[in-house]
Short mmCIF file of C-alpha atoms in Angstrom, two decimals:
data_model
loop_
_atom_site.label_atom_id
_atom_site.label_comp_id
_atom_site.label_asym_id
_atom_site.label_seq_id
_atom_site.Cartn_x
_atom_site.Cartn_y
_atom_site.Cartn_z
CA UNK K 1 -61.79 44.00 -201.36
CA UNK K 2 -63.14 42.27 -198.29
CA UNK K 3 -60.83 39.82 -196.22
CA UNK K 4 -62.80 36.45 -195.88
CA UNK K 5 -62.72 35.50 -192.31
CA UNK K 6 -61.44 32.17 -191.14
CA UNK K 7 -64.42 29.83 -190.05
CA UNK K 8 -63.17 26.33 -190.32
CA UNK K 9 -63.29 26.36 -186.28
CA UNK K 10 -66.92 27.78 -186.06
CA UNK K 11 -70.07 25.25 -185.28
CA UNK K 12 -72.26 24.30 -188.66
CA UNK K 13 -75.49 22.76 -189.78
CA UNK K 14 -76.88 21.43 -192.42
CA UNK K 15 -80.09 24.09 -193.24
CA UNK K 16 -83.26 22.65 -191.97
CA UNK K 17 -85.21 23.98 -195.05
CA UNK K 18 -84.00 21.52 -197.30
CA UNK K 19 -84.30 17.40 -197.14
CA UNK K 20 -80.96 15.84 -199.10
CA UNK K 21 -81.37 13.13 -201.57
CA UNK K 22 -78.49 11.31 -203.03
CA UNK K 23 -78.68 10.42 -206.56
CA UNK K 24 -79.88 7.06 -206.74
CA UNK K 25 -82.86 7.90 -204.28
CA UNK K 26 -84.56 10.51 -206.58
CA UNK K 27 -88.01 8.70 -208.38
CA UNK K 28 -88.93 11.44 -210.32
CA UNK K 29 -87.22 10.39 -214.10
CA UNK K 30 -86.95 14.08 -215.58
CA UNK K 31 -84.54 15.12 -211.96
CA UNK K 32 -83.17 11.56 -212.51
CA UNK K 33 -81.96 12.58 -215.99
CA UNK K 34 -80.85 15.89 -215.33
CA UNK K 35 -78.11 15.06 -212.17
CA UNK K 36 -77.13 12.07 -213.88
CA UNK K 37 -73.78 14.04 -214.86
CA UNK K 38 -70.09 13.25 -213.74
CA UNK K 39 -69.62 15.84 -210.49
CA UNK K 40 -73.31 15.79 -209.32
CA UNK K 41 -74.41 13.80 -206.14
CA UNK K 42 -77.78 14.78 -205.40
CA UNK K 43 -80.33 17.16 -204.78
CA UNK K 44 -81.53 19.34 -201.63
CA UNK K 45 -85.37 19.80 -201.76
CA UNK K 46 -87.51 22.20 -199.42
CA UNK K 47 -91.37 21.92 -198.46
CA UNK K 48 -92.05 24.50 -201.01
CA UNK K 49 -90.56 22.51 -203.79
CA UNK K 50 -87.35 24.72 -204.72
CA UNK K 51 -84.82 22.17 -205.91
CA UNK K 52 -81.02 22.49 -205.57
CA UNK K 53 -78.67 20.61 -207.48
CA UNK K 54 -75.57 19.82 -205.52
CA UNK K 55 -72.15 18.41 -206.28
CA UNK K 56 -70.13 15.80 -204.38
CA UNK K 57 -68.84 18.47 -200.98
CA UNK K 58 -72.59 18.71 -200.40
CA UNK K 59 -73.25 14.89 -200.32
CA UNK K 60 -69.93 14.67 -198.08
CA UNK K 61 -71.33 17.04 -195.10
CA UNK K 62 -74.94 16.15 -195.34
CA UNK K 63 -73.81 12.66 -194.81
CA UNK K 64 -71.78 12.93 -191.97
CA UNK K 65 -72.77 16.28 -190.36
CA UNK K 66 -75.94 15.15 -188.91
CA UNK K 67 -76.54 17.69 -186.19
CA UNK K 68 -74.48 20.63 -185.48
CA UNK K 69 -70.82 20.62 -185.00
CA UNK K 70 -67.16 21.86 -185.44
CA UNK K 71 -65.87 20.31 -188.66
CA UNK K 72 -63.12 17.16 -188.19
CA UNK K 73 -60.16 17.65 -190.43
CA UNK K 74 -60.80 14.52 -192.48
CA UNK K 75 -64.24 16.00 -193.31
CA UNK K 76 -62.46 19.56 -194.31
CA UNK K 77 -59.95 17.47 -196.58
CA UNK K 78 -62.63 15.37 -198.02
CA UNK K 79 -64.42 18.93 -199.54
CA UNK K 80 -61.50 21.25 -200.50
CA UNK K 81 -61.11 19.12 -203.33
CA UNK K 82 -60.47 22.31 -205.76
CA UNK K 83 -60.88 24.51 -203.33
CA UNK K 84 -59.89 25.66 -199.90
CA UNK K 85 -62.04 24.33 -197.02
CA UNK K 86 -62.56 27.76 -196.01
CA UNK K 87 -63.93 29.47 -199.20
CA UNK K 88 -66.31 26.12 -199.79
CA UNK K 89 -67.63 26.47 -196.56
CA UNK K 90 -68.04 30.27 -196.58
CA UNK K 91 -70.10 29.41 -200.24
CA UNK K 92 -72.21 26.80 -198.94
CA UNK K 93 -73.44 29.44 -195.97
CA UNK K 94 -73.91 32.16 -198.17
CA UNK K 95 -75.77 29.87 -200.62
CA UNK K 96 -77.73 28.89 -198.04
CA UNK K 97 -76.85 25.30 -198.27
CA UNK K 98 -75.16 25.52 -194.61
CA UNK K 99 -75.41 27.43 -191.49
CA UNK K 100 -72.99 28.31 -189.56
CA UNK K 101 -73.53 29.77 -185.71
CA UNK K 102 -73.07 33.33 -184.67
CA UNK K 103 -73.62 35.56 -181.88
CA UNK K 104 -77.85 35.61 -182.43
CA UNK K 105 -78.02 31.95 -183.90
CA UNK K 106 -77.63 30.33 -186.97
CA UNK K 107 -77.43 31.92 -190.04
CA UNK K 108 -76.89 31.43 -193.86
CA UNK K 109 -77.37 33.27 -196.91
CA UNK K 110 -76.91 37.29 -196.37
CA UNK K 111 -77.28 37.70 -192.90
CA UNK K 112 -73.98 35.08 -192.67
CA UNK K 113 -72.35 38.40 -195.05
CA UNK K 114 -70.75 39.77 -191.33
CA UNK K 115 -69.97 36.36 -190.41
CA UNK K 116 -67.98 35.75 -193.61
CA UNK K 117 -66.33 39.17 -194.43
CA UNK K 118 -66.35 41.34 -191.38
CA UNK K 119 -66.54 45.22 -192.01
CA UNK K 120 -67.75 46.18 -194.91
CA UNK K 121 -65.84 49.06 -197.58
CA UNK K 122 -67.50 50.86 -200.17
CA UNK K 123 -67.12 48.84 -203.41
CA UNK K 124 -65.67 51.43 -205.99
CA UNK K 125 -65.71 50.69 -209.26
CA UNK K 126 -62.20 51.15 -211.29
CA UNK K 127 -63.02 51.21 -214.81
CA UNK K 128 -65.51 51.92 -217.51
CA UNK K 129 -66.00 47.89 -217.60
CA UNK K 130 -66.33 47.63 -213.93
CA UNK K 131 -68.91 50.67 -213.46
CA UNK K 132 -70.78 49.12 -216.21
CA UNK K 133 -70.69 45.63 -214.62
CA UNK K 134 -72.57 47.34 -211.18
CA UNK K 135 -74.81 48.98 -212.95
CA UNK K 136 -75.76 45.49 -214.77
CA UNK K 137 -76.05 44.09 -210.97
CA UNK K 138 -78.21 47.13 -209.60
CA UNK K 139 -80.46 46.59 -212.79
CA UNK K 140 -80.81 43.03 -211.45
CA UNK K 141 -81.54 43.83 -208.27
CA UNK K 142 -84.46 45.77 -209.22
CA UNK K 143 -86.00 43.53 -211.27
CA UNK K 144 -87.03 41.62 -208.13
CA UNK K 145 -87.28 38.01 -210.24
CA UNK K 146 -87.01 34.83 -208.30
CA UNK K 147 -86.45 32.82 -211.44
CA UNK K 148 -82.61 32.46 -211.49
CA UNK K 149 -82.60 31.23 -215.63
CA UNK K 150 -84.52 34.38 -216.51
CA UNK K 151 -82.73 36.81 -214.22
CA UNK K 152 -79.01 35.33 -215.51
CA UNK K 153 -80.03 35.88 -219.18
CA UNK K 154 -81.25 39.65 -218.39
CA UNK K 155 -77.85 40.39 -216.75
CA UNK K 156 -76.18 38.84 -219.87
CA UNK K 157 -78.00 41.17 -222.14
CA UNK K 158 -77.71 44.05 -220.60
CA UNK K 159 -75.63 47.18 -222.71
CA UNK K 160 -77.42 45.15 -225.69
CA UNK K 161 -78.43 48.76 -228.33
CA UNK K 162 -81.71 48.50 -229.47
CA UNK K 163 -82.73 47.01 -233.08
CA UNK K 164 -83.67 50.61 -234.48
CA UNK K 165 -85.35 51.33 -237.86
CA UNK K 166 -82.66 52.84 -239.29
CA UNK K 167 -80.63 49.50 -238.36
CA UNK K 168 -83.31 47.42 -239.42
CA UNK K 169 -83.59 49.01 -242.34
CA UNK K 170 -79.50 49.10 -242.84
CA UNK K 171 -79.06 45.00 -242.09
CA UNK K 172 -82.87 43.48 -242.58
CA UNK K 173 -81.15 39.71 -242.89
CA UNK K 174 -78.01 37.73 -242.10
CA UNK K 175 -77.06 38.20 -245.67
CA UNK K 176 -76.87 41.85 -245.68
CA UNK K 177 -74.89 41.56 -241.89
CA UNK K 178 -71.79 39.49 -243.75
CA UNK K 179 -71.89 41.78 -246.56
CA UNK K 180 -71.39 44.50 -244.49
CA UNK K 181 -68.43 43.19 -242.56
CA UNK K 182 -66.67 41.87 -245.48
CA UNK K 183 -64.24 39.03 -245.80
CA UNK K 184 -61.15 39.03 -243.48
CA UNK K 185 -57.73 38.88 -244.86
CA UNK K 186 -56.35 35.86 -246.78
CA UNK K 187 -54.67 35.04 -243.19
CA UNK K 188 -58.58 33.94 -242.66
CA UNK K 189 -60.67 31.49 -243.21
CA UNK K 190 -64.68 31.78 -242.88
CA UNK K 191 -65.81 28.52 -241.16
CA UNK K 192 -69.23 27.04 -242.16
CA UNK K 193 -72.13 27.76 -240.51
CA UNK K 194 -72.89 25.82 -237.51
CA UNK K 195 -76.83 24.97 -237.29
CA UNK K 196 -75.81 24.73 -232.94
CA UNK K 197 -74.75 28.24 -233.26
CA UNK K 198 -76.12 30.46 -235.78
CA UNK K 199 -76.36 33.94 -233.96
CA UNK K 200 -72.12 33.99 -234.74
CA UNK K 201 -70.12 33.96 -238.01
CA UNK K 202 -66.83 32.41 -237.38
CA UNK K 203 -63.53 32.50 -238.47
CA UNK K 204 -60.47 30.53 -238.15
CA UNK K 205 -56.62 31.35 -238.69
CA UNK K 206 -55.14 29.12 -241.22
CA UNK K 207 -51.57 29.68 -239.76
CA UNK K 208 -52.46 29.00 -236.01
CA UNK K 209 -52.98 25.49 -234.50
CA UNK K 210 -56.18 24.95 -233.39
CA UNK K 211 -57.13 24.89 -229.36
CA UNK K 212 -55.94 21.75 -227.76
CA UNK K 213 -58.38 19.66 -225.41
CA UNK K 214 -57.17 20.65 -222.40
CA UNK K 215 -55.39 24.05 -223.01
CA UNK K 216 -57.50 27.17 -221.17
CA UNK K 217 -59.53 29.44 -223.92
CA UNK K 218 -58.92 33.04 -223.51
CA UNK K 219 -61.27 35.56 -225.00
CA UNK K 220 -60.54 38.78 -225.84
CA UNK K 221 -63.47 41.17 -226.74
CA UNK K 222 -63.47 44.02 -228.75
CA UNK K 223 -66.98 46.18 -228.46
CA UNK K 224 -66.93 49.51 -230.28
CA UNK K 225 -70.69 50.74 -230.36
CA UNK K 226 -72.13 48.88 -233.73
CA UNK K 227 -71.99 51.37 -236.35
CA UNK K 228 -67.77 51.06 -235.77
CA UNK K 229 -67.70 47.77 -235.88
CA UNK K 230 -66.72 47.64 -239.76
CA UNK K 231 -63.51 49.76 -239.13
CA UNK K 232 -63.17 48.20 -236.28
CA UNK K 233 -63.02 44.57 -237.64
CA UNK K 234 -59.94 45.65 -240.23
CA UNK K 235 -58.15 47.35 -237.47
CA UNK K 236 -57.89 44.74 -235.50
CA UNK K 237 -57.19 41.93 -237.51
CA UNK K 238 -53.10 42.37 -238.03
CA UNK K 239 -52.93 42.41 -234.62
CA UNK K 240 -54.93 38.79 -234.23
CA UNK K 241 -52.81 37.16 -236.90
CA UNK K 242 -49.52 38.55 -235.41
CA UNK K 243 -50.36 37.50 -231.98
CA UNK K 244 -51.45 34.18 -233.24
CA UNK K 245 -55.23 34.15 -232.23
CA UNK K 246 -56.93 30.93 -233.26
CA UNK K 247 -60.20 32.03 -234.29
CA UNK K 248 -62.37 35.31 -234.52
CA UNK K 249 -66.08 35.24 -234.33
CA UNK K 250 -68.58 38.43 -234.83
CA UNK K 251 -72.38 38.51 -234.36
CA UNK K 252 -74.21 37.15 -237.57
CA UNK K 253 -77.34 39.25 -237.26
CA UNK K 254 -78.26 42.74 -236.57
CA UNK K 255 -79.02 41.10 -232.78
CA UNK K 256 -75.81 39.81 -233.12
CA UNK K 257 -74.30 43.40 -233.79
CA UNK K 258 -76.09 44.82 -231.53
CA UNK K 259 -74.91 43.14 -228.52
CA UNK K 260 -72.21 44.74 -226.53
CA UNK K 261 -69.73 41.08 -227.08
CA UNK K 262 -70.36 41.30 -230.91
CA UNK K 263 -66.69 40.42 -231.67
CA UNK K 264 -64.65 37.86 -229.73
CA UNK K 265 -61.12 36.48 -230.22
CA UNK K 266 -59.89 33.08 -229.11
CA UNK K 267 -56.18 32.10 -227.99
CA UNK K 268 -54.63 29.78 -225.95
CA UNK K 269 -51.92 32.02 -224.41
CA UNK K 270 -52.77 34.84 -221.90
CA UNK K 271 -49.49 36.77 -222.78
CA UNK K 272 -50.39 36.62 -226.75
CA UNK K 273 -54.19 37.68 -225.66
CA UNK K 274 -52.72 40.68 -223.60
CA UNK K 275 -50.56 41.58 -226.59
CA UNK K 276 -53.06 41.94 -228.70
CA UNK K 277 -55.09 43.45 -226.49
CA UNK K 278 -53.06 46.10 -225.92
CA UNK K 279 -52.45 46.59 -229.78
CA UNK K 280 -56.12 46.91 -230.55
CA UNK K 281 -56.98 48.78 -227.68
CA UNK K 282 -54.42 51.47 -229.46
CA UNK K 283 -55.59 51.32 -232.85
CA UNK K 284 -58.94 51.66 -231.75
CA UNK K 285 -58.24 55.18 -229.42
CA UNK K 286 -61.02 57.68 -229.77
CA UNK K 287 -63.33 54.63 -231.26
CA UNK K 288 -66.73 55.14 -229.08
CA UNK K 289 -67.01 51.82 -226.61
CA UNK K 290 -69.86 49.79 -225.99
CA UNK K 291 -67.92 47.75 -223.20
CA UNK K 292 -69.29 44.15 -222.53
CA UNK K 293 -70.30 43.86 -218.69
CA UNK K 294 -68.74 40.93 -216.89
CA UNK K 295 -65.21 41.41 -218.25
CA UNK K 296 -61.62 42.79 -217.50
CA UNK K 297 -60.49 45.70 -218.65
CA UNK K 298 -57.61 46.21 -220.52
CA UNK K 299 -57.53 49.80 -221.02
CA UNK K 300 -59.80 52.73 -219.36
CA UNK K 301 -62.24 53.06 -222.67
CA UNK K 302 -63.82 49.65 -222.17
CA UNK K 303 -63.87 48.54 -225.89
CA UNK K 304 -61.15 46.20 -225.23
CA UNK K 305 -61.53 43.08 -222.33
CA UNK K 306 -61.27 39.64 -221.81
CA UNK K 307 -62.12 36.67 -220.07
CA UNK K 308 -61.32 33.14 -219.71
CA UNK K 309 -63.56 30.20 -220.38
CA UNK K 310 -64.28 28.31 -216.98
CA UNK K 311 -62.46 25.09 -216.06
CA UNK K 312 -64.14 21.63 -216.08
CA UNK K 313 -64.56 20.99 -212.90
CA UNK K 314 -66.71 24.04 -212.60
CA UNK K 315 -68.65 23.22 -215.21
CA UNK K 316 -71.34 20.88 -214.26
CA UNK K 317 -74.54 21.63 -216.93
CA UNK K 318 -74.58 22.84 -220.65
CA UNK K 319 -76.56 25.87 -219.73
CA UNK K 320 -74.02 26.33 -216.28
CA UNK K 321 -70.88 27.76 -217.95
CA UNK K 322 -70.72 27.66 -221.87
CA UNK K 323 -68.54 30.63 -221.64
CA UNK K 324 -67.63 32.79 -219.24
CA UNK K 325 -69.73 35.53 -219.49
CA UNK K 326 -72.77 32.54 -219.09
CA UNK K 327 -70.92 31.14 -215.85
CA UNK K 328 -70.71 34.30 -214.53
CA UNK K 329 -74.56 35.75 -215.08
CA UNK K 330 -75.51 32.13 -213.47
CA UNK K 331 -73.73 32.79 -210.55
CA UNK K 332 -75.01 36.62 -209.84
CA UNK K 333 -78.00 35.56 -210.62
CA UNK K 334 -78.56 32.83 -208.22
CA UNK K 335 -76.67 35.13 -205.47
CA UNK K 336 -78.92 38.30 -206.43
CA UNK K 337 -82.25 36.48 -205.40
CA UNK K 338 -80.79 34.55 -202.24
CA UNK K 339 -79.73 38.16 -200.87
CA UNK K 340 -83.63 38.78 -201.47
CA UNK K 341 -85.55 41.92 -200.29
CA UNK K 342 -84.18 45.51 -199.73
CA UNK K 343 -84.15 44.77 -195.56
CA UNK K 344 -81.04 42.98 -196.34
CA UNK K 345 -78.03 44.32 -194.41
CA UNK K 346 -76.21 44.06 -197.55
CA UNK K 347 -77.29 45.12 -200.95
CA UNK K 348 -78.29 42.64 -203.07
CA UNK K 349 -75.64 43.51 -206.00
CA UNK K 350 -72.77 43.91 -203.32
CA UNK K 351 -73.53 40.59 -202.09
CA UNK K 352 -72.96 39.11 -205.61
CA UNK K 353 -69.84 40.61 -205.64
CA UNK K 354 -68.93 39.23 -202.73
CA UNK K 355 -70.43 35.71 -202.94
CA UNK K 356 -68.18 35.44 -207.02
CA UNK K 357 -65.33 36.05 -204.93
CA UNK K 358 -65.67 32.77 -203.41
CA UNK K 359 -65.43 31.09 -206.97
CA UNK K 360 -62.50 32.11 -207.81
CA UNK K 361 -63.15 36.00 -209.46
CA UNK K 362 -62.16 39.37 -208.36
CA UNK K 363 -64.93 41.58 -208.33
CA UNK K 364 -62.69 44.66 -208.52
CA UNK K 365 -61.19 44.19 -211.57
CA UNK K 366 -63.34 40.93 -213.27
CA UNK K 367 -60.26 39.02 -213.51
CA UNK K 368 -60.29 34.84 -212.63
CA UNK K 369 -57.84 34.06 -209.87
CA UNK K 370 -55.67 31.68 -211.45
CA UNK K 371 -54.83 29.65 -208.33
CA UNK K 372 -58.17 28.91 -207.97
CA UNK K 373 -59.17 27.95 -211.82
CA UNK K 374 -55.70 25.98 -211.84
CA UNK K 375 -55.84 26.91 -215.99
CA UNK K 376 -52.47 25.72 -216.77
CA UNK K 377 -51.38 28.33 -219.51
CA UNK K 378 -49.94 27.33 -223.35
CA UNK K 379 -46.28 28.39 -224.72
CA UNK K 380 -47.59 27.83 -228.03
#
């Protein structure tokens, strides 16, 4: 992993591309509407219209750093809020919010990538999640799409199995998907269906107390390929209730199956997760592995991993973070198409990597620095 270079002392700028406007100066009603959420200040907007929606360190610096210079402390206190003042100012070059001067100028975005990290080392992927989580990046790189929406839900799909006659023909309706899985256990009990979320059938332990506001969500995921999923499903659910899980949910459809995260367990204690993890991951040896991209790892196979729902102050809009698989595909996604065109002097899917480090997530093995997310964890 790459050490991130000290540049509090270095001279910055706000980027000349973009014109800020705070909150209450925006006309138009629909931009109005959509930054009028807690943690949002403003916007930056560029002569060629792209729009960037900015939080409250943003508003800060464009306020008071009107030309370029070395950063007071005060102002360095003022953004580090949840943060250092370091990694937010390393994120707001390479995001191209900020530049910060070098040797041949001012740069941002990824020709600031030397400035930030220094030498670069071969990223080498440890795991069957983490090679699968590169390849997911190198397919997004060469899809070349400047729309970051589009691009963030293609790197969420990706490992999805195709809808195939024979498994059209095996699960035609949501019916004959439920059927097939079966009821679980009498420890179990089948939650209604949620007209919000239909694509998942849910489940809820009737021993376990439910997720307090508050408490951090941990999610582990179990991903045989779909036609294991059945055997798969009963396998792992002693392990759930023992470990005290709070809920269960498995794709609805044959879409649903079909997707590499097609069964997810919820718990509010990362030890508990881990144990049950490790249970399942046992049962399941020799079970062939789908693996869900964008996770860690919790044994070489990749059919068991986990993640951790983001905190709220990273959360900002419904579509920025729903879960952390979402959260992360928005943030690759937007870092994938400012690294831009194969000229780069870093690849565009390294500088991803590198940028997600910044927010908190090493790339190396997928897991969330906790120091960073500051999820305070549950003894219950």
């Amino acid at each position: 992993m790459l050490p991130l270079n000290d540049i509090t002392e270095r001279v910055f700028r706000p980027n000349p591309e973009y014109r800020y406007q705070g909150r209450d100066s925006v006309a138009n009603a629909a931009v109005k509407e959509l930054i009028s959420r807690p943690g949002v200040a403003g916007v930056l907007r560029a002569p060629t219209g792209e729009t960037k929606i900015v939080g409250e360190e943003v508003a800060v610096l464009y306020e008071d750093l009107t030309q370029a210079a070395r950063l007071s402390g005060p102002l360095l206190e003022k953004i580090s809020r949840h943060s250092t003042a370091n990694i937010v100012l390393a994120a707001l070059v390479l995001d191209k919010i900020l530049e910060v001067q070098s040797d041949g100028g001012y740069v941002s975005g990824v020709e600031a990538h030397a400035v930030m990290f220094g030498r670069r080392r071969a990223y080498e992927p440890r795991d069957a999640i983490s090679l699968l989580s590169v390849e997911a990046l190198k397919y997004g790189q060469a899809l070349r799409l400047s729309d970051a929406y589009l691009l963030a839900g293609r790197l969420y799909c990706f490992n999805r199995r195709p809808a195939s006659s024979s498994w059209r023909f095996k699960l035609p309706s949501r019916q004959s998907v439920a059927e097939y899985l079966g009821e679980a256990n009498g420890d179990w009990a089948r939650a209604p269906a949620e007209p919000e979320r239909p694509e998942w059938l849910i489940w809820h332990a009737k021993a376990a107390p439910g997720r307090s506001p508050g408490e951090p969500q941990y999610k582990l995921y179990i991903s045989p390929e779909p036609a294991y999923l059945r055997e798969s499903l009963s396998a792992a659910l002693p392990a759930l209730t023992a470990s005290g899980a709070h809920a269960f949910k498995t794709g609805a459809d044959l879409h649903g199956i079909l997707r590499p995260d097609k069964f997810v367990a919820y718990f509010s204690n990362r030890e508990r997760m881990f144990e049950a993890g490790l249970q399942i991951g046992s049962r399941l040896s020799g079970v062939p592995a789908q693996g869900v991209p964008f996770t860690a790892g919790m044994e070489g196979g990749g059919i068991v991993s986990w993640g951790i729902d983001p905190p709220a102050h990273a959360v900002i809009f419904p579509w920025s973070g729903r879960s952390w698989r979402c959260w992360l595909t928005d943030r690759l996604a937007a870092a994938l198409i400012v690294a831009g065109s194969d000229s780069a002097p870093v690849p565009a899917w390294e500088f991803a990597l590198d940028r997600l480090r910044l927010d908190g997530v090493d790339p190396a093995n997928w897991e969330p620095d906790a120091a960073l997310w500051r999820a305070k964890d549950s003894s219950a």
